Every structure is written in structure tokens, then in C-alpha cells.
PDB file of C-alpha atoms in Angstrom:
ATOM      1  CA  UNK A 146      -7.740  18.139  -2.478  1.00 47.00           C
ATOM      2  CA  UNK A 147      -6.762  21.553  -3.578  1.00 52.00           C
ATOM      3  CA  UNK A 148      -4.459  22.776  -0.758  1.00 73.00           C
ATOM      4  CA  UNK A 149      -1.779  19.859  -0.804  1.00 81.00           C
ATOM      5  CA  UNK A 150       0.237  21.373   2.109  1.00 74.00           C
ATOM      6  CA  UNK A 151      -2.938  21.226   4.306  1.00 76.00           C
ATOM      7  CA  UNK A 152      -3.852  17.736   2.835  1.00 82.00           C
ATOM      8  CA  UNK A 153      -0.408  16.130   3.477  1.00 88.00           C
ATOM      9  CA  UNK A 154       0.204  18.028   6.582  1.00 87.00           C
ATOM     10  CA  UNK A 155      -3.056  16.903   8.206  1.00 88.00           C
ATOM     11  CA  UNK A 156      -2.055  13.123   7.601  1.00 89.00           C
ATOM     12  CA  UNK A 157       1.398  13.608   8.827  1.00 89.00           C
ATOM     13  CA  UNK A 158       0.124  15.258  11.926  1.00 91.00           C
ATOM     14  CA  UNK A 159      -2.353  12.454  12.570  1.00 92.00           C
ATOM     15  CA  UNK A 160       0.129   9.496  12.091  1.00 92.00           C
ATOM     16  CA  UNK A 161       2.546  11.200  14.317  1.00 91.00           C
ATOM     17  CA  UNK A 162       0.320  10.693  17.299  1.00 93.00           C
ATOM     18  CA  UNK A 163      -0.707   7.122  16.654  1.00 94.00           C
ATOM     19  CA  UNK A 164       1.380   4.342  18.544  1.00 94.00           C
ATOM     20  CA  UNK A 165       3.836   2.193  16.798  1.00 95.00           C
ATOM     21  CA  UNK A 166       1.878  -1.078  17.279  1.00 96.00           C
ATOM     22  CA  UNK A 167      -0.105  -3.358  15.056  1.00 95.00           C
ATOM     23  CA  UNK A 168      -3.249  -2.030  16.621  1.00 96.00           C
ATOM     24  CA  UNK A 169      -2.156   1.573  15.978  1.00 94.00           C
ATOM     25  CA  UNK A 170      -1.320   0.755  12.185  1.00 94.00           C
ATOM     26  CA  UNK A 171      -4.643  -0.771  11.826  1.00 94.00           C
ATOM     27  CA  UNK A 172      -6.630   2.026  13.567  1.00 92.00           C
ATOM     28  CA  UNK A 173      -7.795  -0.222  16.455  1.00 92.00           C
ATOM     29  CA  UNK A 174      -8.707  -3.197  14.100  1.00 93.00           C
ATOM     30  CA  UNK A 175      -5.678  -5.447  14.854  1.00 95.00           C
ATOM     31  CA  UNK A 176      -8.130  -8.388  14.924  1.00 95.00           C
ATOM     32  CA  UNK A 177      -8.342  -8.292  11.111  1.00 96.00           C
ATOM     33  CA  UNK A 178      -4.621  -8.811  10.656  1.00 97.00           C
ATOM     34  CA  UNK A 179      -4.784 -12.616  10.140  1.00 97.00           C
ATOM     35  CA  UNK A 180      -7.390 -12.453   7.554  1.00 97.00           C
ATOM     36  CA  UNK A 181      -5.661  -9.594   5.712  1.00 97.00           C
ATOM     37  CA  UNK A 182      -2.349 -11.461   5.712  1.00 97.00           C
ATOM     38  CA  UNK A 183      -4.082 -14.563   4.441  1.00 98.00           C
ATOM     39  CA  UNK A 184      -5.807 -12.564   1.640  1.00 97.00           C
ATOM     40  CA  UNK A 185      -2.871 -10.739   0.479  1.00 96.00           C
ATOM     41  CA  UNK A 186      -0.589 -13.725   0.463  1.00 96.00           C
ATOM     42  CA  UNK A 187      -3.062 -15.621  -1.575  1.00 96.00           C
ATOM     43  CA  UNK A 188      -3.669 -12.920  -4.054  1.00 95.00           C
ATOM     44  CA  UNK A 189       0.045 -12.366  -4.421  1.00 92.00           C
ATOM     45  CA  UNK A 190       0.870 -16.035  -5.002  1.00 92.00           C
ATOM     46  CA  UNK A 191      -1.746 -16.318  -7.507  1.00 92.00           C
ATOM     47  CA  UNK A 192      -0.604 -13.268  -9.364  1.00 90.00           C
ATOM     48  CA  UNK A 193       3.130 -14.431  -9.411  1.00 85.00           C
ATOM     49  CA  UNK A 194       1.903 -17.948 -10.508  1.00 82.00           C
ATOM     50  CA  UNK A 195      -0.018 -16.494 -13.456  1.00 70.00           C
ATOM     51  CA  UNK A 196       2.985 -14.606 -14.325  1.00 59.00           C
ATOM     52  CA  UNK A 197       5.129 -17.711 -14.045  1.00 53.00           C
ATOM     53  CA  UNK A 198       7.316 -15.787 -11.501  1.00 53.00           C
ATOM     54  CA  UNK A 199       9.472 -17.511  -8.711  1.00 52.00           C
ATOM     55  CA  UNK A 200       8.588 -15.229  -5.757  1.00 49.00           C
ATOM     56  CA  UNK A 201      11.687 -15.869  -3.581  1.00 46.00           C
ATOM     57  CA  UNK A 202      14.089 -14.710  -6.296  1.00 51.00           C
ATOM     58  CA  UNK A 203      12.257 -11.360  -6.396  1.00 58.00           C
ATOM     59  CA  UNK A 204      12.506  -8.069  -4.676  1.00 62.00           C
ATOM     60  CA  UNK A 205       9.736  -5.643  -3.949  1.00 67.00           C
ATOM     61  CA  UNK A 206       9.019  -2.276  -2.252  1.00 64.00           C
ATOM     62  CA  UNK A 207       6.204  -2.329   0.434  1.00 52.00           C
ATOM     63  CA  UNK A 208       3.863   0.503   1.311  1.00 43.00           C
ATOM     64  CA  UNK A 209       1.144   0.148   3.939  1.00 39.00           C
ATOM     65  CA  UNK A 210      -0.737   2.247   6.322  1.00 36.00           C
ATOM     66  CA  UNK A 211       0.479   5.726   4.844  1.00 42.00           C
ATOM     67  CA  UNK A 212       3.753   3.947   4.135  1.00 71.00           C
ATOM     68  CA  UNK A 213       5.455   0.754   5.567  1.00 87.00           C
ATOM     69  CA  UNK A 214       4.277   1.622   9.147  1.00 93.00           C
ATOM     70  CA  UNK A 215       6.370  -0.713  11.604  1.00 96.00           C
ATOM     71  CA  UNK A 216       6.466  -3.599   8.818  1.00 95.00           C
ATOM     72  CA  UNK A 217       3.424  -5.691   9.541  1.00 96.00           C
ATOM     73  CA  UNK A 218       3.016  -6.682   5.864  1.00 95.00           C
ATOM     74  CA  UNK A 219       6.532  -6.696   5.095  1.00 94.00           C
ATOM     75  CA  UNK A 220       6.972  -9.276   7.894  1.00 96.00           C
ATOM     76  CA  UNK A 221       4.098 -11.518   7.323  1.00 95.00           C
ATOM     77  CA  UNK A 222       3.211 -11.206   3.471  1.00 94.00           C
ATOM     78  CA  UNK A 223       6.394 -10.025   1.603  1.00 92.00           C
ATOM     79  CA  UNK A 224       9.406 -11.364   3.439  1.00 92.00           C
ATOM     80  CA  UNK A 225       7.861 -14.944   3.252  1.00 91.00           C
ATOM     81  CA  UNK A 226       7.855 -14.576  -0.581  1.00 88.00           C
ATOM     82  CA  UNK A 227      10.836 -12.365  -1.321  1.00 88.00           C
ATOM     83  CA  UNK A 228      14.453 -12.321  -0.512  1.00 86.00           C
ATOM     84  CA  UNK A 229      14.668  -8.460  -0.131  1.00 89.00           C
ATOM     85  CA  UNK A 230      12.092  -5.804   0.698  1.00 91.00           C
ATOM     86  CA  UNK A 231      12.388  -1.867   0.625  1.00 93.00           C
ATOM     87  CA  UNK A 232      10.285  -0.162   3.150  1.00 94.00           C
ATOM     88  CA  UNK A 233       8.836   3.453   2.256  1.00 94.00           C
ATOM     89  CA  UNK A 234       7.278   5.183   5.421  1.00 94.00           C
ATOM     90  CA  UNK A 235       7.069   8.993   5.913  1.00 92.00           C
ATOM     91  CA  UNK A 236       7.353   8.497   9.662  1.00 94.00           C
ATOM     92  CA  UNK A 237      10.864   7.887  10.561  1.00 95.00           C
ATOM     93  CA  UNK A 238      10.024   6.612  13.932  1.00 95.00           C
ATOM     94  CA  UNK A 239       7.835   3.978  12.474  1.00 96.00           C
ATOM     95  CA  UNK A 240      10.883   2.703  10.622  1.00 96.00           C
ATOM     96  CA  UNK A 241      12.854   2.593  13.704  1.00 96.00           C
ATOM     97  CA  UNK A 242      10.279   0.518  15.414  1.00 96.00           C
ATOM     98  CA  UNK A 243      10.226  -1.716  12.255  1.00 96.00           C
ATOM     99  CA  UNK A 244      13.826  -2.792  12.909  1.00 95.00           C
ATOM    100  CA  UNK A 245      12.606  -3.994  16.260  1.00 97.00           C
ATOM    101  CA  UNK A 246       9.276  -5.606  15.036  1.00 97.00           C
ATOM    102  CA  UNK A 247      11.055  -7.293  12.245  1.00 96.00           C
ATOM    103  CA  UNK A 248      13.702  -8.933  14.520  1.00 96.00           C
ATOM    104  CA  UNK A 249      16.284 -11.014  12.630  1.00 95.00           C
ATOM    105  CA  UNK A 250      14.212 -10.597   9.383  1.00 94.00           C
ATOM    106  CA  UNK A 251      15.437  -6.667   9.377  1.00 95.00           C
ATOM    107  CA  UNK A 252      18.647  -7.826   7.699  1.00 94.00           C
ATOM    108  CA  UNK A 253      16.582  -8.663   4.743  1.00 92.00           C
ATOM    109  CA  UNK A 254      15.413  -5.016   4.287  1.00 93.00           C
ATOM    110  CA  UNK A 255      17.220  -3.400   1.500  1.00 91.00           C
ATOM    111  CA  UNK A 256      16.514   0.259   2.095  1.00 92.00           C
ATOM    112  CA  UNK A 257      14.393   2.202   4.638  1.00 94.00           C
ATOM    113  CA  UNK A 258      13.061   5.288   2.686  1.00 94.00           C
ATOM    114  CA  UNK A 259      11.668   7.942   5.251  1.00 94.00           C
ATOM    115  CA  UNK A 260       9.498   9.692   2.658  1.00 93.00           C
ATOM    116  CA  UNK A 261       5.799  10.117   1.654  1.00 92.00           C
ATOM    117  CA  UNK A 262       4.748   8.579  -1.584  1.00 94.00           C
ATOM    118  CA  UNK A 263       4.023  11.911  -2.981  1.00 93.00           C
ATOM    119  CA  UNK A 264       7.817  12.579  -3.003  1.00 93.00           C
ATOM    120  CA  UNK A 265       9.270   9.107  -3.497  1.00 94.00           C
ATOM    121  CA  UNK A 266      10.962   8.338  -6.730  1.00 93.00           C
ATOM    122  CA  UNK A 267      12.101   4.709  -6.937  1.00 91.00           C
ATOM    123  CA  UNK A 268      15.009   3.687  -8.941  1.00 91.00           C
ATOM    124  CA  UNK A 269      14.454   2.735 -12.475  1.00 92.00           C
ATOM    125  CA  UNK A 270      14.099  -1.048 -13.300  1.00 91.00           C
ATOM    126  CA  UNK A 271      14.599  -2.042  -9.637  1.00 90.00           C
ATOM    127  CA  UNK A 272      11.335  -3.842  -8.577  1.00 90.00           C
ATOM    128  CA  UNK A 273       9.198  -6.921  -9.872  1.00 87.00           C
ATOM    129  CA  UNK A 274       6.354  -5.940  -7.518  1.00 90.00           C
ATOM    130  CA  UNK A 275       5.452  -2.788  -5.840  1.00 93.00           C
ATOM    131  CA  UNK A 276       2.976  -3.256  -2.964  1.00 94.00           C
ATOM    132  CA  UNK A 277       0.624  -0.393  -1.911  1.00 94.00           C
ATOM    133  CA  UNK A 278      -1.879  -1.034   1.043  1.00 95.00           C
ATOM    134  CA  UNK A 279      -3.891   1.442   2.730  1.00 95.00           C
ATOM    135  CA  UNK A 280      -1.791   4.257   1.619  1.00 94.00           C
ATOM    136  CA  UNK A 281      -3.061   5.380  -1.702  1.00 94.00           C
ATOM    137  CA  UNK A 282      -6.079   7.002   0.200  1.00 94.00           C
ATOM    138  CA  UNK A 283      -3.746   9.636   1.525  1.00 94.00           C
ATOM    139  CA  UNK A 284      -2.683  10.886  -1.919  1.00 95.00           C
ATOM    140  CA  UNK A 285      -4.443  13.317  -4.061  1.00 94.00           C
ATOM    141  CA  UNK A 286      -5.770  12.091  -7.405  1.00 94.00           C
ATOM    142  CA  UNK A 287      -2.799  14.059  -8.977  1.00 95.00           C
ATOM    143  CA  UNK A 288      -0.149  12.692  -6.966  1.00 95.00           C
ATOM    144  CA  UNK A 289      -1.772   9.199  -7.226  1.00 96.00           C
ATOM    145  CA  UNK A 290      -1.276   9.154 -11.010  1.00 97.00           C
ATOM    146  CA  UNK A 291       2.080  10.830 -10.862  1.00 97.00           C
ATOM    147  CA  UNK A 292       3.294   8.110  -8.257  1.00 96.00           C
ATOM    148  CA  UNK A 293       1.813   5.333 -10.491  1.00 96.00           C
ATOM    149  CA  UNK A 294       3.848   6.656 -13.506  1.00 96.00           C
ATOM    150  CA  UNK A 295       7.131   6.894 -11.236  1.00 95.00           C
ATOM    151  CA  UNK A 296       6.355   3.289 -10.320  1.00 94.00           C
ATOM    152  CA  UNK A 297       6.182   2.210 -13.937  1.00 94.00           C
ATOM    153  CA  UNK A 298       9.701   3.254 -14.610  1.00 94.00           C
ATOM    154  CA  UNK A 299      10.862   1.534 -11.532  1.00 92.00           C
ATOM    155  CA  UNK A 300       9.539  -1.925 -12.617  1.00 91.00           C
ATOM    156  CA  UNK A 301      11.373  -4.743 -14.407  1.00 89.00           C
ATOM    157  CA  UNK A 302       9.833  -6.224 -17.443  1.00 87.00           C
ATOM    158  CA  UNK A 303       6.791  -7.920 -16.468  1.00 86.00           C
ATOM    159  CA  UNK A 304       6.580  -6.212 -13.126  1.00 88.00           C
ATOM    160  CA  UNK A 305       3.306  -5.370 -11.352  1.00 90.00           C
ATOM    161  CA  UNK A 306       1.833  -2.507  -9.005  1.00 93.00           C
ATOM    162  CA  UNK A 307      -0.483  -3.906  -6.316  1.00 93.00           C
ATOM    163  CA  UNK A 308      -2.848  -1.707  -4.804  1.00 95.00           C
ATOM    164  CA  UNK A 309      -5.067  -2.909  -1.697  1.00 95.00           C
ATOM    165  CA  UNK A 310      -7.433  -0.149  -0.422  1.00 95.00           C
ATOM    166  CA  UNK A 311     -10.831   0.537   1.196  1.00 94.00           C
ATOM    167  CA  UNK A 312     -13.534   1.258  -1.247  1.00 94.00           C
ATOM    168  CA  UNK A 313     -16.830   3.101  -0.752  1.00 91.00           C
ATOM    169  CA  UNK A 314     -20.265   3.092  -2.247  1.00 86.00           C
ATOM    170  CA  UNK A 315     -20.208   6.752  -2.243  1.00 83.00           C
ATOM    171  CA  UNK A 316     -18.022   9.446  -4.114  1.00 83.00           C
ATOM    172  CA  UNK A 317     -15.001  10.432  -2.399  1.00 86.00           C
ATOM    173  CA  UNK A 318     -15.742  10.030   1.348  1.00 91.00           C
ATOM    174  CA  UNK A 319     -13.186  12.397   3.127  1.00 91.00           C
ATOM    175  CA  UNK A 320     -12.115  11.817   6.634  1.00 92.00           C
ATOM    176  CA  UNK A 321     -10.994  15.154   8.112  1.00 90.00           C
ATOM    177  CA  UNK A 322      -9.392  13.360  11.014  1.00 92.00           C
ATOM    178  CA  UNK A 323      -6.636  11.747   9.269  1.00 92.00           C
ATOM    179  CA  UNK A 324      -6.844  13.709   5.749  1.00 91.00           C
ATOM    180  CA  UNK A 325      -7.651  10.504   3.880  1.00 93.00           C
ATOM    181  CA  UNK A 326     -10.300   9.821   1.108  1.00 93.00           C
ATOM    182  CA  UNK A 327     -12.100   6.526   0.465  1.00 95.00           C
ATOM    183  CA  UNK A 328     -12.788   6.360  -3.296  1.00 95.00           C
ATOM    184  CA  UNK A 329     -15.722   4.745  -5.009  1.00 90.00           C
ATOM    185  CA  UNK A 330     -14.979   1.800  -7.072  1.00 80.00           C
ATOM    186  CA  UNK A 331     -18.363   0.496  -7.894  1.00 72.00           C
ATOM    187  CA  UNK A 332     -20.882   0.855 -10.503  1.00 64.00           C
ATOM    188  CA  UNK A 333     -20.327   3.702 -13.225  1.00 57.00           C
ATOM    189  CA  UNK A 334     -18.074   5.392 -10.519  1.00 63.00           C
ATOM    190  CA  UNK A 335     -14.824   3.161 -10.756  1.00 87.00           C
ATOM    191  CA  UNK A 336     -12.416   5.782  -9.435  1.00 92.00           C
ATOM    192  CA  UNK A 337      -9.542   3.582  -8.668  1.00 93.00           C
ATOM    193  CA  UNK A 338      -9.996   1.913 -12.182  1.00 91.00           C
ATOM    194  CA  UNK A 339     -10.054   5.593 -13.865  1.00 92.00           C
ATOM    195  CA  UNK A 340      -6.839   6.520 -12.065  1.00 95.00           C
ATOM    196  CA  UNK A 341      -5.143   3.452 -13.169  1.00 95.00           C
ATOM    197  CA  UNK A 342      -6.145   4.185 -16.794  1.00 94.00           C
ATOM    198  CA  UNK A 343      -4.926   7.795 -16.493  1.00 96.00           C
ATOM    199  CA  UNK A 344      -1.369   6.316 -15.603  1.00 96.00           C
ATOM    200  CA  UNK A 345      -1.753   3.835 -18.624  1.00 96.00           C
ATOM    201  CA  UNK A 346      -1.719   0.901 -16.424  1.00 94.00           C
ATOM    202  CA  UNK A 347      -3.579  -2.345 -17.408  1.00 92.00           C
ATOM    203  CA  UNK A 348      -5.754  -4.119 -14.687  1.00 91.00           C
ATOM    204  CA  UNK A 349      -4.754  -7.767 -14.704  1.00 91.00           C
ATOM    205  CA  UNK A 350      -6.187  -9.132 -11.622  1.00 93.00           C
ATOM    206  CA  UNK A 351      -8.907  -7.804  -9.041  1.00 93.00           C
ATOM    207  CA  UNK A 352     -10.767  -9.350  -6.049  1.00 93.00           C
ATOM    208  CA  UNK A 353     -12.274  -8.497  -2.743  1.00 95.00           C
ATOM    209  CA  UNK A 354     -10.754  -9.292   0.576  1.00 96.00           C
ATOM    210  CA  UNK A 355     -12.768 -11.944   2.294  1.00 96.00           C
ATOM    211  CA  UNK A 356     -13.298 -12.697   5.808  1.00 94.00           C
ATOM    212  CA  UNK A 357     -13.563  -8.999   6.954  1.00 93.00           C
ATOM    213  CA  UNK A 358     -16.000  -7.683   9.473  1.00 92.00           C
ATOM    214  CA  UNK A 359     -19.270  -6.334   7.946  1.00 89.00           C
ATOM    215  CA  UNK A 360     -19.113  -3.177   9.741  1.00 88.00           C
ATOM    216  CA  UNK A 361     -15.895  -1.828   7.921  1.00 90.00           C
ATOM    217  CA  UNK A 362     -15.335  -0.664   4.338  1.00 93.00           C
ATOM    218  CA  UNK A 363     -15.015  -3.223   1.687  1.00 94.00           C
ATOM    219  CA  UNK A 364     -11.285  -3.891   0.746  1.00 95.00           C
ATOM    220  CA  UNK A 365     -10.317  -4.388  -2.932  1.00 94.00           C
ATOM    221  CA  UNK A 366      -7.070  -5.481  -4.436  1.00 93.00           C
TER     222      UNK A 366
END
């Protein structure tokens, strides 16, 4: 994680070659999308209910698959719950495809931000919910914490940051193909938890995504 240019350059190069399809966004595992959408929706509804929020009155920014990708989570998880969604995605080609994929719902996108999370600086006090899914694995620890600190400033009172990521039984599993890292968050090596603490964030809800294949990483929210 020392050479940031090489780290982020590798991820950008990888995703530039991936087709702008649901199967491409999910690394060939498009079959998991229904279960993933169900789990995310259930988690988010419960979280908002516990906070006595009314979801359809809220706005959130969505990041998934090294950014928003083509808008799979935006379309199936966030737009059913929120009036307006901002999309952050470093690959501008994906954002163009998202306008087609979202169809008539694309008019409910507030902003399309063509930028990586390591550079994204959200507007202060804008969001009730910031949803980060399968994207934090592309950030170095340092940029992870820095991004969370910027997120805190962008939250309205009572706002939350949601992180949904693969977790490993081993310590920092690096994938040289796409320049991603799967962090351990079990036992005494709770790496995600430690990063949240470094950003002075309180963990208020956590669960494991159900109905996923046994041959892929466990996914925590």
C-alpha cells in the first residue's frame, strides 16, 4: 500500500477493461444480485427505522464496485427508498451507461461525480446516508480513514455511513489483478472496526449478508 500511484493506477486500468454490465460489475457473479439487493434493502430499512427516519424524504450518495458502477445498487436498493441519489464513480464510461441502465429513474440522480473516493470531497451537511459497497477494498488504509473523515462532515445530524464489503479470515489478502485488498474483520484482527475507530465513528449496526454462495468471501454490512 506504499505506492499510491501504482495502487490506484492498477485498479483504474482493471476497471477500464471490464464491460459495463451487471455481470461485469459483479465480477461474473451476477446471480448473487437478487440476494445482495434483498440483504441491503433489509439492512437499510431496519437502520432507518431504528433511527426513526422516513426514507423517502432522504438523499444519499451511493458508491459500489469501485464507485457507483452502472447503478445496480442505485436502481434496486437506493432509489426505491430515497427521492434523490448522487452517484460517485471514477470511470466516466460507467456513469454514461448508468443513464441508460436507470432509464426514466435517471432523472432522480442529483449529481454524477466522475471521481475516485480517494479524491471525492462531498459537500458539507448534504447527506443522511452514505452507502459504500464493494469499493472500500480499493482504498489504502490511510485514504480509507481520510474518506470517512470527509464523510462525517458531509452528514446531516443523525446521518450514517454504511459500508458493505467482503471480509477475510486472513490478514490483508491483496489481489494483484485489480489492486484490491480484502481485510480481515474476525477474531482479534477486526481491521474494518479499527479503521472506523480511527475515524472516530461509532458502529451502530452490523450483520452478515445471507444467501450467498459458500465459495465466495463472507460479506459484512
